[in-house]
Coordinates of C-alpha atoms in Angstrom, one line a residue:
M213 CA 3.9 72.0 49.5
R214 CA 4.3 68.3 50.2
T215 CA 7.9 66.9 50.3
I216 CA 9.1 63.8 48.5
R217 CA 9.2 62.2 51.9
Q218 CA 5.5 62.9 52.5
Y219 CA 4.4 61.4 49.1
L220 CA 6.5 58.4 49.8
A221 CA 4.8 57.9 53.2
I222 CA 1.4 58.2 51.5
A223 CA 2.4 55.7 48.8
L224 CA 3.5 53.2 51.5
L225 CA 0.3 53.6 53.5
F226 CA -2.0 53.1 50.6
P227 CA -1.3 49.4 50.0
I228 CA -1.3 48.7 53.7
G229 CA -4.8 50.2 53.9
L230 CA -6.0 48.1 51.0
V231 CA -4.7 44.9 52.7
A232 CA -6.4 45.8 56.0
Q233 CA -9.7 46.5 54.2
D234 CA -9.4 43.2 52.3
R235 CA -8.9 41.4 55.6
T236 CA -11.9 43.1 57.0
L237 CA -14.0 42.0 54.0
K238 CA -12.8 38.4 54.3
R239 CA -13.8 38.5 58.0
A240 CA -17.2 39.8 57.1
E241 CA -17.6 37.0 54.5
K242 CA -16.8 34.4 57.1
T243 CA -19.2 35.9 59.6
F244 CA -21.9 36.1 56.9
A245 CA -21.3 32.4 56.0
K246 CA -21.9 31.4 59.7
E247 CA -25.2 33.3 59.6
S248 CA -24.0 35.7 62.2
Y249 CA -25.9 38.4 60.5
V250 CA -25.9 41.1 63.2
S251 CA -22.1 41.0 63.3
A252 CA -21.8 40.8 59.5
I253 CA -24.0 43.9 59.1
S254 CA -21.8 45.9 61.4
I255 CA -18.6 45.0 59.6
Y256 CA -20.1 45.5 56.1
E257 CA -21.5 48.9 57.1
R258 CA -18.1 50.1 58.4
L259 CA -16.6 49.2 55.0
A260 CA -19.5 50.9 53.2
N261 CA -19.0 54.1 55.2
K262 CA -15.3 54.1 54.2
G263 CA -16.3 54.2 50.6
M264 CA -15.7 50.5 49.9
G265 CA -19.2 50.0 48.4
S266 CA -19.4 47.4 45.7
E267 CA -21.9 45.0 44.0
Q268 CA -20.9 42.2 46.4
L269 CA -20.9 44.4 49.5
Y270 CA -24.3 45.9 48.8
E271 CA -25.8 42.5 48.0
R272 CA -24.4 41.1 51.3
L273 CA -25.8 44.0 53.3
G274 CA -29.1 43.6 51.6
D275 CA -29.2 39.8 52.2
A276 CA -28.0 40.0 55.8
N277 CA -30.8 42.4 56.6
Y278 CA -33.3 40.4 54.5
F279 CA -32.5 37.1 56.3
N280 CA -33.0 38.8 59.6
A281 CA -36.3 40.3 58.5
N282 CA -35.0 43.8 58.4
Y283 CA -36.7 44.5 55.1
V284 CA -36.7 48.3 55.2
Q285 CA -33.0 48.3 55.8
A286 CA -32.5 45.6 53.2
E287 CA -34.3 47.8 50.6
Q288 CA -31.8 50.7 51.1
W289 CA -28.8 48.5 50.3
Y290 CA -30.5 46.6 47.5
T291 CA -31.3 49.9 45.9
K292 CA -27.7 50.9 46.0
R293 CA -26.8 47.6 44.4
Y294 CA -29.5 48.0 41.7
E295 CA -28.2 51.4 40.8
L296 CA -24.9 49.9 39.9
K297 CA -26.7 47.8 37.2
G298 CA -24.8 44.9 35.7
T299 CA -25.9 41.3 36.0
F300 CA -28.0 40.4 39.0
P301 CA -28.1 37.1 40.9
K302 CA -31.3 35.2 40.4
E303 CA -32.5 35.8 44.0
F304 CA -31.6 39.4 44.1
L305 CA -34.5 40.8 42.1
Y306 CA -37.0 38.8 44.0
R307 CA -35.7 39.8 47.4
Y308 CA -35.4 43.4 46.2
A309 CA -39.1 43.4 45.1
Q310 CA -40.2 41.9 48.4
S311 CA -38.2 44.5 50.4
L312 CA -39.6 47.4 48.3
K313 CA -43.1 46.2 49.3
S314 CA -42.1 46.3 53.0
A315 CA -40.7 49.8 52.4
G316 CA -44.0 51.0 51.0
K317 CA -42.8 51.4 47.5
A318 CA -45.5 49.3 45.7
K319 CA -45.0 50.7 42.2
Q320 CA -41.3 50.1 42.2
A321 CA -41.9 46.6 43.6
E322 CA -44.2 45.9 40.7
H323 CA -41.5 47.1 38.3
I324 CA -38.8 44.9 39.8
M325 CA -41.1 41.9 40.1
A326 CA -42.0 42.2 36.4
Q327 CA -38.3 42.3 35.6
Y328 CA -37.7 39.2 37.7
T329 CA -40.6 37.4 36.0
K330 CA -39.3 38.3 32.6
E331 CA -35.8 37.1 33.4
N332 CA -36.9 33.9 35.2
P333 CA -40.1 32.7 33.3
T334 CA -39.7 29.1 34.3
Q335 CA -39.6 29.9 38.1
L336 CA -42.6 28.8 40.1
R337 CA -42.6 32.2 41.7
A338 CA -42.8 33.8 38.3
K339 CA -45.8 31.6 37.3
N340 CA -47.4 32.4 40.6
Q341 CA -47.4 36.1 39.8
L342 CA -49.6 35.3 36.8
Q343 CA -52.0 33.2 38.9
Q344 CA -52.5 35.9 41.4
L345 CA -55.5 37.6 39.7
A346 CA -57.3 34.2 39.4
Q347 CA -57.2 33.9 43.2
Q348 CA -58.4 37.4 44.1
S349 CA -62.0 36.5 44.3
I350 CA -62.0 33.1 46.0
K351 CA -62.0 34.1 49.6
K352 CA -64.6 35.8 51.7
G353 CA -64.2 37.4 55.1
S354 CA -60.4 37.4 55.2
D355 CA -60.4 41.1 55.8
V356 CA -62.8 41.2 58.7
F357 CA -60.5 40.3 61.5
T358 CA -59.9 42.3 64.6
I359 CA -56.3 41.9 66.0
E360 CA -54.7 42.8 69.3
N361 CA -51.1 42.8 70.4
I362 CA -50.7 40.5 73.5
T363 CA -49.5 42.2 76.6
T364 CA -47.0 39.4 77.4
N365 CA -44.9 40.4 74.4
T366 CA -41.4 41.7 75.0
K367 CA -38.8 43.7 73.0
Y368 CA -37.3 40.3 72.1
S369 CA -38.7 37.8 69.6
D370 CA -42.0 36.2 70.8
Y371 CA -43.5 33.9 68.2
S372 CA -44.7 30.5 67.0
S373 CA -47.6 29.8 69.3
T374 CA -50.2 27.1 69.9
I375 CA -53.6 27.2 71.7
K376 CA -54.3 24.6 74.4
G377 CA -57.6 25.4 76.0
D378 CA -57.2 28.8 77.8
T379 CA -53.4 28.3 77.7
L380 CA -51.2 29.9 75.1
L381 CA -47.8 28.3 74.5
F382 CA -45.1 30.1 72.5
A383 CA -41.4 30.5 71.8
S384 CA -39.6 33.5 73.2
A385 CA -36.0 34.9 73.2
R386 CA -36.6 36.8 76.4
P387 CA -33.5 36.4 78.7
R388 CA -34.1 33.5 81.1
T389 CA -30.9 34.0 83.1
M390 CA -27.9 36.3 83.0
A391 CA -25.9 33.4 81.4
N392 CA -28.4 32.9 78.5
Q393 CA -26.5 32.1 75.4
I394 CA -26.8 34.6 72.5
Y395 CA -27.8 33.4 69.0
Q396 CA -25.3 35.0 66.7
R397 CA -27.8 35.3 63.8
T398 CA -30.1 37.6 65.7
G399 CA -28.1 38.9 68.6
Q400 CA -30.8 37.7 70.9
P401 CA -30.9 34.7 73.4
Y402 CA -31.9 31.3 72.1
T403 CA -35.7 30.7 72.4
N404 CA -37.5 28.6 75.0
L405 CA -41.1 27.5 75.4
Y406 CA -43.2 29.7 77.6
Y407 CA -46.9 29.7 78.5
T408 CA -49.5 32.2 79.6
V409 CA -53.1 31.7 80.6
Q410 CA -56.0 33.8 79.3
Q411 CA -57.9 35.5 82.1
A412 CA -61.7 36.1 82.3
D413 CA -61.3 39.7 81.0
G414 CA -59.4 38.5 78.0
S415 CA -55.9 39.5 79.2
Y416 CA -53.1 37.1 79.7
S417 CA -51.1 36.1 82.8
K418 CA -47.4 36.6 83.3
A419 CA -45.5 34.2 81.0
E420 CA -43.7 31.3 82.6
L421 CA -41.2 28.7 81.4
Y422 CA -43.3 25.8 80.2
S423 CA -41.3 22.6 81.2
K424 CA -37.7 22.0 82.0
N425 CA -38.1 18.6 80.4
T426 CA -38.7 20.3 77.0
F427 CA -35.7 22.6 77.4
S428 CA -32.3 22.7 75.9
I429 CA -29.4 25.3 75.8
F430 CA -30.4 26.1 72.2
H431 CA -33.8 26.8 70.5
E432 CA -37.2 25.3 71.2
A433 CA -40.2 26.5 69.3
S434 CA -43.5 25.7 67.6
P435 CA -45.2 23.2 69.9
V436 CA -48.3 21.3 68.9
F437 CA -50.4 18.8 70.9
T438 CA -52.5 15.7 70.1
K439 CA -56.2 15.9 70.9
D440 CA -55.8 14.3 74.3
G441 CA -53.1 16.8 75.2
N442 CA -50.7 14.0 76.3
T443 CA -48.3 14.2 73.3
M444 CA -46.4 17.2 72.2
Y445 CA -44.4 17.7 69.0
Y446 CA -42.1 20.7 68.8
T447 CA -39.0 22.1 67.2
Q448 CA -35.6 22.0 68.9
N449 CA -32.0 22.3 67.8
E450 CA -30.4 18.9 68.1
V451 CA -27.7 19.1 70.7
K452 CA -24.6 17.3 69.4
Q453 CA -21.4 16.3 71.2
T454 CA -18.0 17.1 69.6
N455 CA -14.8 15.0 70.1
E456 CA -14.0 17.5 72.9
R457 CA -17.2 16.5 74.6
R458 CA -18.6 19.9 74.0
A459 CA -22.3 20.5 73.3
V460 CA -22.8 22.3 70.0
N461 CA -25.8 23.5 68.1
G462 CA -27.1 21.0 65.6
L463 CA -29.8 21.2 62.9
Y464 CA -33.4 22.0 63.7
K465 CA -35.3 18.7 64.3
I466 CA -38.8 17.7 65.5
Y467 CA -38.9 16.3 69.0
K468 CA -41.7 14.5 70.8
S469 CA -42.6 14.6 74.5
V470 CA -45.2 12.4 76.2
K471 CA -46.9 13.2 79.5
E472 CA -46.4 10.3 81.9
K473 CA -47.7 10.5 85.5
G474 CA -48.3 14.2 85.1
K475 CA -44.8 15.0 83.8
W476 CA -43.4 15.5 80.3
V477 CA -40.9 12.8 79.3
N478 CA -38.7 13.8 76.3
K479 CA -38.7 11.0 73.7
G480 CA -36.0 12.8 71.7
V481 CA -35.6 13.7 68.0
Q482 CA -38.0 12.0 65.6
D483 CA -36.5 10.0 62.8
I484 CA -38.5 11.6 59.9
F485 CA -35.6 12.1 57.6
A486 CA -32.2 10.4 57.9
K487 CA -30.4 11.9 60.8
D488 CA -28.4 15.0 60.2
S489 CA -29.4 15.2 56.6
A490 CA -31.9 18.1 56.8
R491 CA -33.5 20.7 58.9
V492 CA -37.0 19.6 60.0
A493 CA -39.1 22.1 61.9
H494 CA -42.6 23.5 62.8
P495 CA -44.8 20.4 63.2
A496 CA -48.6 20.6 62.7
L497 CA -51.2 17.9 63.1
S498 CA -54.2 17.1 61.0
A499 CA -57.7 17.3 62.6
D500 CA -57.7 13.5 63.1
G501 CA -54.2 13.5 64.5
K502 CA -53.0 10.9 61.9
T503 CA -50.9 13.2 59.7
L504 CA -48.0 15.3 60.7
Y505 CA -47.1 18.3 58.6
F506 CA -43.8 20.2 58.8
A507 CA -41.2 22.3 57.0
S508 CA -37.8 21.1 55.8
D509 CA -34.9 21.9 53.5
A510 CA -34.4 18.2 52.7
R511 CA -32.8 17.2 49.5
G512 CA -35.2 17.6 46.5
T513 CA -37.0 20.6 47.9
F514 CA -38.2 23.2 45.4
G515 CA -36.6 26.1 47.4
Q516 CA -35.1 27.1 50.7
S517 CA -37.8 25.2 52.7
D518 CA -40.8 23.2 51.6
L519 CA -43.8 21.8 53.3
F520 CA -44.0 18.0 53.8
K521 CA -46.3 15.5 55.5
V522 CA -46.0 12.0 56.9
S523 CA -48.6 9.6 58.3
I524 CA -48.2 8.6 61.9
N525 CA -48.5 4.8 62.3
E526 CA -50.1 3.2 65.3
D527 CA -46.7 2.3 66.8
G528 CA -45.6 5.9 66.6
S529 CA -43.4 5.4 63.5
Y530 CA -43.8 7.5 60.3
T531 CA -44.3 6.8 56.7
A532 CA -41.9 8.2 54.1
P533 CA -42.1 12.0 53.9
E534 CA -44.2 13.4 51.1
N535 CA -43.5 16.8 49.6
L536 CA -46.8 18.8 49.2
G537 CA -45.8 19.7 45.7
N538 CA -45.2 22.8 43.7
T539 CA -48.8 24.1 44.0
I540 CA -47.8 25.0 47.5
N541 CA -44.0 25.0 47.5
T542 CA -41.8 27.5 45.6
E543 CA -38.2 28.4 45.3
G544 CA -38.7 30.6 48.3
R545 CA -39.6 29.7 51.9
E546 CA -42.7 27.8 52.9
S547 CA -43.0 27.2 56.6
Y548 CA -45.1 27.3 59.8
P549 CA -48.0 25.0 58.7
F550 CA -51.2 24.6 60.6
V551 CA -54.4 22.6 59.8
T552 CA -57.8 23.7 61.0
R553 CA -60.5 21.4 62.2
D554 CA -62.3 21.8 58.8
N555 CA -59.2 20.9 56.9
I556 CA -57.8 24.2 55.8
L557 CA -54.0 24.3 55.5
L558 CA -52.5 27.6 56.7
F559 CA -48.9 28.4 56.1
A560 CA -46.4 31.2 55.7
S561 CA -44.6 31.8 52.4
D562 CA -42.4 34.5 50.8
G563 CA -42.6 32.7 47.4
H564 CA -46.3 33.3 46.6
P565 CA -47.5 36.8 45.7
G566 CA -48.1 38.8 48.9
Q567 CA -47.6 42.1 50.6
G568 CA -43.9 41.6 51.5
G569 CA -41.9 39.3 53.8
F570 CA -43.6 36.2 55.1
D571 CA -47.3 36.2 54.3
I572 CA -50.0 33.8 55.5
F573 CA -51.8 31.7 52.9
A574 CA -54.7 29.3 53.1
L575 CA -55.4 26.2 51.0
D576 CA -58.6 24.2 51.1
L577 CA -57.5 20.6 51.5
N578 CA -61.2 19.6 50.8
Q579 CA -61.0 21.0 47.3
K580 CA -59.1 18.9 44.8
G581 CA -56.5 21.0 42.9
A582 CA -57.0 24.1 45.0
L583 CA -54.5 26.8 45.0
P584 CA -53.0 28.8 47.9
V585 CA -55.1 31.9 48.7
H586 CA -53.5 35.0 50.1
L587 CA -55.2 36.4 53.2
N588 CA -55.8 40.1 53.4
A589 CA -54.9 42.7 55.9
P590 CA -55.0 42.9 58.9
L591 CA -53.7 39.3 59.2
N592 CA -51.0 40.1 56.5
S593 CA -48.9 43.1 56.4
A594 CA -45.8 44.4 54.5
F595 CA -43.6 42.6 57.1
D596 CA -43.3 39.0 58.3
D597 CA -46.6 37.4 59.3
F598 CA -46.6 33.7 60.1
G599 CA -47.4 31.0 62.6
L600 CA -51.2 31.4 62.5
N601 CA -53.1 29.1 64.9
W602 CA -56.9 29.2 64.3
D603 CA -59.7 27.7 66.4
R604 CA -62.5 27.6 63.8
A605 CA -65.1 26.7 66.4
T606 CA -64.7 30.1 68.1
N607 CA -63.1 31.8 65.1
R608 CA -60.3 33.1 67.3
G609 CA -56.6 32.5 67.1
V610 CA -53.1 33.8 67.4
F611 CA -50.4 34.7 64.8
T612 CA -47.0 36.2 64.8
S613 CA -45.8 39.4 63.1
N614 CA -42.9 41.8 63.2
R615 CA -44.9 44.7 61.8
P616 CA -44.3 48.2 63.2
G617 CA -46.2 49.2 66.3
G618 CA -45.5 46.1 68.3
Q619 CA -43.6 45.6 71.5
G620 CA -40.3 44.9 69.8
D621 CA -39.2 42.2 67.4
D622 CA -41.6 39.4 66.5
D623 CA -44.9 39.8 68.5
L624 CA -47.9 37.6 69.2
Y625 CA -51.3 38.9 68.1
T626 CA -54.6 37.5 69.0
F627 CA -57.4 37.8 66.3
N628 CA -61.1 37.4 66.2
N629 CA -62.9 36.7 62.9
V630 CA -66.1 38.8 63.1
Q631 CA -69.0 38.6 60.7
P632 CA -68.9 37.5 57.9
F633 CA -66.9 34.5 59.0
F634 CA -64.0 33.5 56.7
E635 CA -64.9 30.8 54.2
F636 CA -63.6 29.7 50.9
D637 CA -66.1 31.4 48.6
Y638 CA -65.2 30.9 45.0
N639 CA -67.6 33.7 44.0
A640 CA -68.5 31.8 40.8
R641 CA -71.9 32.3 39.3
I642 CA -74.1 30.7 36.6
I643 CA -76.0 33.1 34.3
G644 CA -78.6 31.8 32.0
K645 CA -81.4 32.5 29.5
V646 CA -84.6 30.7 28.6
L647 CA -85.9 30.8 25.0
D648 CA -88.9 29.6 23.2
K649 CA -87.8 26.9 20.7
N650 CA -90.2 28.0 17.9
T651 CA -89.9 31.8 18.2
N652 CA -86.4 32.1 19.8
L653 CA -88.0 34.8 22.0
P654 CA -87.1 35.0 25.7
L655 CA -89.5 33.4 28.2
A656 CA -90.3 35.4 31.3
N657 CA -91.5 34.0 34.6
T658 CA -90.0 30.6 34.0
T659 CA -89.1 28.6 37.1
I660 CA -85.4 27.6 37.3
I661 CA -84.1 25.1 39.9
L662 CA -80.4 24.5 40.5
Y663 CA -79.2 21.0 41.5
D664 CA -75.7 19.8 42.4
S665 CA -74.1 16.7 41.0
T666 CA -75.9 14.5 43.6
G667 CA -79.3 15.8 42.7
K668 CA -79.6 18.0 45.8
E669 CA -81.6 21.2 45.2
L670 CA -79.4 24.3 45.8
G671 CA -81.7 27.1 44.8
K672 CA -84.7 28.3 42.9
T673 CA -85.4 31.4 40.9
T674 CA -87.5 32.7 38.0
T675 CA -86.5 34.4 34.8
N676 CA -87.1 38.2 34.4
E677 CA -88.9 39.8 31.5
T678 CA -85.9 39.2 29.2
G679 CA -85.7 35.5 30.1
D680 CA -82.6 35.9 32.1
F681 CA -81.6 34.2 35.4
V682 CA -78.6 34.0 37.7
F683 CA -77.3 31.8 40.5
E684 CA -74.7 33.5 42.6
R685 CA -72.1 32.0 45.0
V686 CA -71.7 28.6 43.5
L687 CA -68.5 26.7 43.9
S688 CA -66.1 26.2 41.0
N689 CA -64.7 22.8 40.0
A690 CA -68.2 21.3 39.9
T691 CA -71.0 20.4 37.5
Y692 CA -74.6 21.5 38.1
T693 CA -78.1 20.9 36.6
T694 CA -80.4 23.9 35.8
R695 CA -84.0 22.7 35.2
A696 CA -86.5 25.1 33.6
S697 CA -90.3 24.6 33.8
K698 CA -93.2 26.7 32.6
E699 CA -96.9 26.2 32.1
T700 CA -97.7 24.8 28.6
Y701 CA -94.0 24.0 28.0
S702 CA -92.1 20.8 28.2
T703 CA -89.5 20.8 31.1
N704 CA -85.9 21.0 29.9
E705 CA -82.5 21.2 31.6
T706 CA -78.8 21.8 31.0
R707 CA -75.7 20.8 32.8
P708 CA -73.3 23.8 33.2
S709 CA -69.8 23.2 34.6
L710 CA -67.2 25.4 36.2
A711 CA -63.5 24.7 36.1
L712 CA -61.5 25.3 39.3
Y713 CA -61.3 29.1 39.9
E714 CA -63.5 29.8 36.9
R715 CA -65.6 32.8 38.0
E716 CA -68.6 32.5 35.6
T717 CA -70.3 30.2 33.2
S718 CA -73.4 30.7 31.0
T719 CA -76.1 28.4 29.8
T720 CA -79.2 28.6 27.6
I721 CA -82.3 26.5 28.1
V722 CA -84.7 26.1 25.2
L723 CA -88.3 25.1 25.9
D724 CA -90.8 23.7 23.4
Q725 CA -94.5 24.2 23.7
D726 CA -96.3 20.9 24.6
Q727 CA -99.8 20.3 23.3
Y728 CA -100.4 17.9 26.2
K729 CA -99.4 20.6 28.6
L730 CA -101.5 23.1 26.8
E731 CA -104.5 21.1 27.8
Q732 CA -103.2 20.6 31.3
G733 CA -104.1 23.4 33.7
L734 CA -107.5 23.8 31.9
D735 CA -110.1 25.2 34.3
L736 CA -113.1 23.0 33.7
A737 CA -115.5 25.5 35.3
K738 CA -114.4 28.1 32.8
A739 CA -114.3 25.7 29.8
L740 CA -117.9 24.4 30.5
S741 CA -119.3 27.8 31.7
L742 CA -119.9 26.2 35.1
R743 CA -120.3 28.1 38.4
H744 CA -117.7 27.4 41.0
I745 CA -118.7 25.2 43.9
Y746 CA -119.3 27.5 46.9
F747 CA -119.5 26.8 50.7
D748 CA -121.2 28.4 53.6
L749 CA -119.1 30.2 56.3
D750 CA -117.1 27.7 58.3
K751 CA -118.7 24.8 56.5
W752 CA -117.5 22.1 54.2
N753 CA -120.7 20.2 53.3
I754 CA -121.9 20.2 49.7
R755 CA -124.8 22.6 49.3
P756 CA -127.8 21.8 47.0
D757 CA -126.8 24.4 44.5
A758 CA -123.3 22.9 44.3
R759 CA -124.7 19.5 43.5
V760 CA -126.1 20.8 40.2
E761 CA -122.6 22.0 39.1
L762 CA -120.9 18.8 40.4
E763 CA -123.2 16.6 38.2
K764 CA -121.9 18.5 35.2
I765 CA -118.3 17.7 36.3
V766 CA -119.3 14.0 36.7
E767 CA -120.6 13.9 33.1
V768 CA -117.4 15.3 31.8
L769 CA -115.2 12.9 33.7
Q770 CA -117.4 9.9 32.6
A771 CA -117.2 11.0 29.0
N772 CA -113.4 11.4 29.2
P773 CA -112.0 8.5 31.3
T774 CA -108.3 9.5 30.9
I775 CA -108.8 12.9 32.5
K776 CA -107.4 13.5 35.9
I777 CA -108.3 16.6 37.9
E778 CA -107.2 18.6 40.9
I779 CA -109.9 19.8 43.2
G780 CA -108.7 23.0 44.7
S781 CA -110.6 24.4 47.7
H782 CA -110.3 27.8 49.3
T783 CA -111.5 29.9 52.2
D784 CA -112.1 33.6 52.8
S785 CA -109.5 35.5 55.0
R786 CA -111.4 35.3 58.3
Q787 CA -109.9 33.1 61.0
S788 CA -106.2 32.2 61.2
K789 CA -104.2 31.0 58.3
G790 CA -103.7 27.6 59.9
Y791 CA -107.4 27.2 60.6
N792 CA -108.3 28.2 57.1
Q793 CA -105.8 25.7 55.6
A794 CA -107.4 22.9 57.5
L795 CA -110.9 24.1 56.6
S796 CA -110.0 24.3 52.9
Q797 CA -108.6 20.7 52.9
R798 CA -111.9 19.5 54.5
R799 CA -113.8 21.2 51.7
A800 CA -111.6 19.6 49.0
Q801 CA -112.0 16.2 50.6
S802 CA -115.8 16.7 50.8
T803 CA -115.9 17.6 47.1
Q804 CA -113.8 14.5 46.2
N805 CA -116.0 12.3 48.3
Y806 CA -119.0 13.5 46.4
L807 CA -117.5 12.6 43.0
V808 CA -116.3 9.2 44.2
K809 CA -119.8 8.4 45.4
R810 CA -121.0 9.3 41.9
G811 CA -118.7 6.6 40.4
I812 CA -115.5 8.5 39.6
N813 CA -112.3 6.6 40.4
K814 CA -110.5 8.2 43.4
N815 CA -107.2 7.8 41.6
R816 CA -108.3 10.4 39.1
L817 CA -108.9 13.0 41.7
T818 CA -106.5 15.1 43.8
A819 CA -107.9 17.1 46.7
K820 CA -105.8 20.1 47.7
G821 CA -106.7 22.9 50.2
Y822 CA -105.2 26.3 49.6
G823 CA -106.6 28.1 52.6
E824 CA -106.7 31.9 52.1
T825 CA -103.7 32.0 49.8
Q826 CA -105.6 32.5 46.5
L827 CA -108.3 35.1 47.2
T828 CA -110.3 36.2 44.1
N829 CA -110.7 39.8 45.3
Q830 CA -109.3 42.3 47.7
C831 CA -110.8 40.8 50.8
S832 CA -107.5 40.0 52.7
D833 CA -106.9 40.3 56.4
G834 CA -108.1 43.6 57.8
V835 CA -110.0 44.7 54.7
K836 CA -113.7 45.5 55.1
C837 CA -115.8 43.4 52.8
S838 CA -119.4 42.4 52.4
E839 CA -120.6 38.9 53.0
A840 CA -121.2 38.5 49.2
E841 CA -117.6 39.4 48.6
H842 CA -116.3 36.9 51.2
Q843 CA -118.6 34.2 49.6
L844 CA -116.6 34.5 46.3
N845 CA -113.5 33.1 48.1
R846 CA -115.2 30.1 49.7
R847 CA -115.1 27.8 46.7
S848 CA -113.8 24.7 45.0
T849 CA -112.2 24.8 41.5
F850 CA -111.4 21.9 39.0
V851 CA -108.3 21.9 36.9
I852 CA -107.2 19.2 34.5
V853 CA -103.7 17.9 35.6
K854 CA -103.3 14.9 33.4
E855 CA -105.1 13.4 30.4

C-alpha cells in the first residue's frame, strides 16, 4: 500500500514530466522549422513512443517524412492523424493521398483524394483530377522503356543528371572527404557535381569530381550545357558572409560557368530574380539555346515551386521571368524541367495526378493549349521520379528515382525507348458515313480522301457495304477535309474538326447523282456494239481489222464534237510488268495517232497505258492460257471522260 509520502512524490514528478515533454516538443518544432527533418523525426518519434501522440505531432511526423521523400513512413503517421478525425489542414489530405499511393494502398488513396477534391474544389490540383481521364489516351509508347540502375550509384543521394556526349554529369551526396559537411535536412553530405564516362560495353567509369571551379562547401546540382559545351548553368547554394565573416548557406540560385582556355571560370550567381528574394534552381535550355527554363518559389507562384522561363539576350542578360502558367503549375511542386530537341517539355510534379511522390510529365510545346501528360511505368513509380534527360535522337536518357531496389537513396537510371518510340499520339479518329441524297441509303465503295488544313493528303480509304469509313490516329485541335467521290455521283466534302484532347468526331457526306457523270465513263465500244481494238503479240501497230472499228469511233466523235475520250490500252501478262506498261502506252499512243490523222483534235483524246493491270480473264502470271485467251487482253478501249 502506497504511503502519503509516495503519492506526494508522484504528484510532484507529474508536472515536472509534463514540463520536460513540453520543452522537448518545442525543441522538435524548432528543429522542424529549420528543415532538419532527420533530427526532428527522431525527437517526434521519442515523444510518440512515450504516449504523447496528438494531431500536431502525427502531422509533423508525417510531414517530416514526406518532405524527405520517406512516403511509406509518412503514410503510417498520416494514418494515425486521420484516425483522430477533426479538421484537417488543406495540405494534409493531399499529402496523405500521395503517401497512400506510395504505400501501395490505391483504393484508400482514391478515397482520400476524392475527399480532398470535395473539400477544395477550386484548387488546381482538384481540377487536375477531373482532367486525368481526358489525358489517358494522348500518349503512345510511354510504357515501352527498358531501365537500368547505373553501377556508379551509392547508398547516398545520386541525382539530377545531364548527358554530354558519352559523359554523364550528376549531383551526388557521396562523402568527398572526412570533413564533408552534413546537410541537416537529409543527414547526408552536401552534394557536388561528379562525372562518369560510358564505356564501349555500356557500363560507366568510376565517378570523379567534375571541376573544383564549380564547387562550393554547400550544394551543387542539375548542370546543363549550351550546344557548344562551353557554357554551363547549374544550381548552387549561394554562399553568404555573416557579420562574423562566417560563410553560411544561402538560397538556391542558378550559377553560370564559362570555359576559358580549357578551364571553367565561375561567373557567379545569375540575376534572374532580385537577389535573395527567391530560390531559383534546376536550369534547362531550349533546343535553340535561347530560352532558359527553371524552377522557383518566387512571389506569385501557384504553389511550393513553379516552372518559369526567361529569354537569354545576346549580351548574356535575361528578360523578365515568365511563369509557365497554371496549365503546368499547381499548388504543389513543379521542378526539374528539361526540353527535348523536338520541343517536348519534361518536368517533375507532385501536383498533377500521378502514381505517388514526384512523377515525370511531358508537355508538347508545339501544340497550342496542350496539357501535361503523365508518363507510365517504368519511368514513373509510386516513389519520387524526376530529373529526366532525354536524347530523342537516340531515344536514350537518364532519370532519377528513389524507388525500392536501388543502391540506396536517390539513384540514377538509364533508359532506352524501344519500339514503338514515344510520341504524342492523341488517338483521335474521324468516323463517317456516305449517303445517297435521293434515297438516303448508304453508298458502298465510295473513295474518301482525308486532307489537313493546308490541303495535304493524309490518307485514303473506301466505304464498306454500309457506307461507313474511319480515319484513325489523327491529331486533335485541328480541322480536316473529307472528300468523297464515286462514279456517277458529284464529288462532295465536309470539314470535321476536333477540339484539343477530343477523341472522336463524326461526319456524314451526302452525294447526289450527276446526269453528266452518268454519261461519263460510258464505254463507247459497248454502247455502239463495237469490237475492241486488238493488237498482235509484242506489237502496237493498228491492224486492218482494227481500222474498221476505229472508223466507227471517228464517226461518233465527229458527230459529237464536245465528247472527250480516254483511250485505254492493255497487254497480256507475258513479259515483265514494266515492259508491259511501256508497251501498252505505245499501243494507246498509236491508237491516238490514228484518230488524230483522221481529223480528231488531239485535245479531245487521252492516251493511257494500263499494262497487264486490267486483264479480262484469268490469264495472269503463271497461268496456262491459249493464244486466243491472251489475245483478249491485248486491246484498246474507249471511254467518255467529258462531254
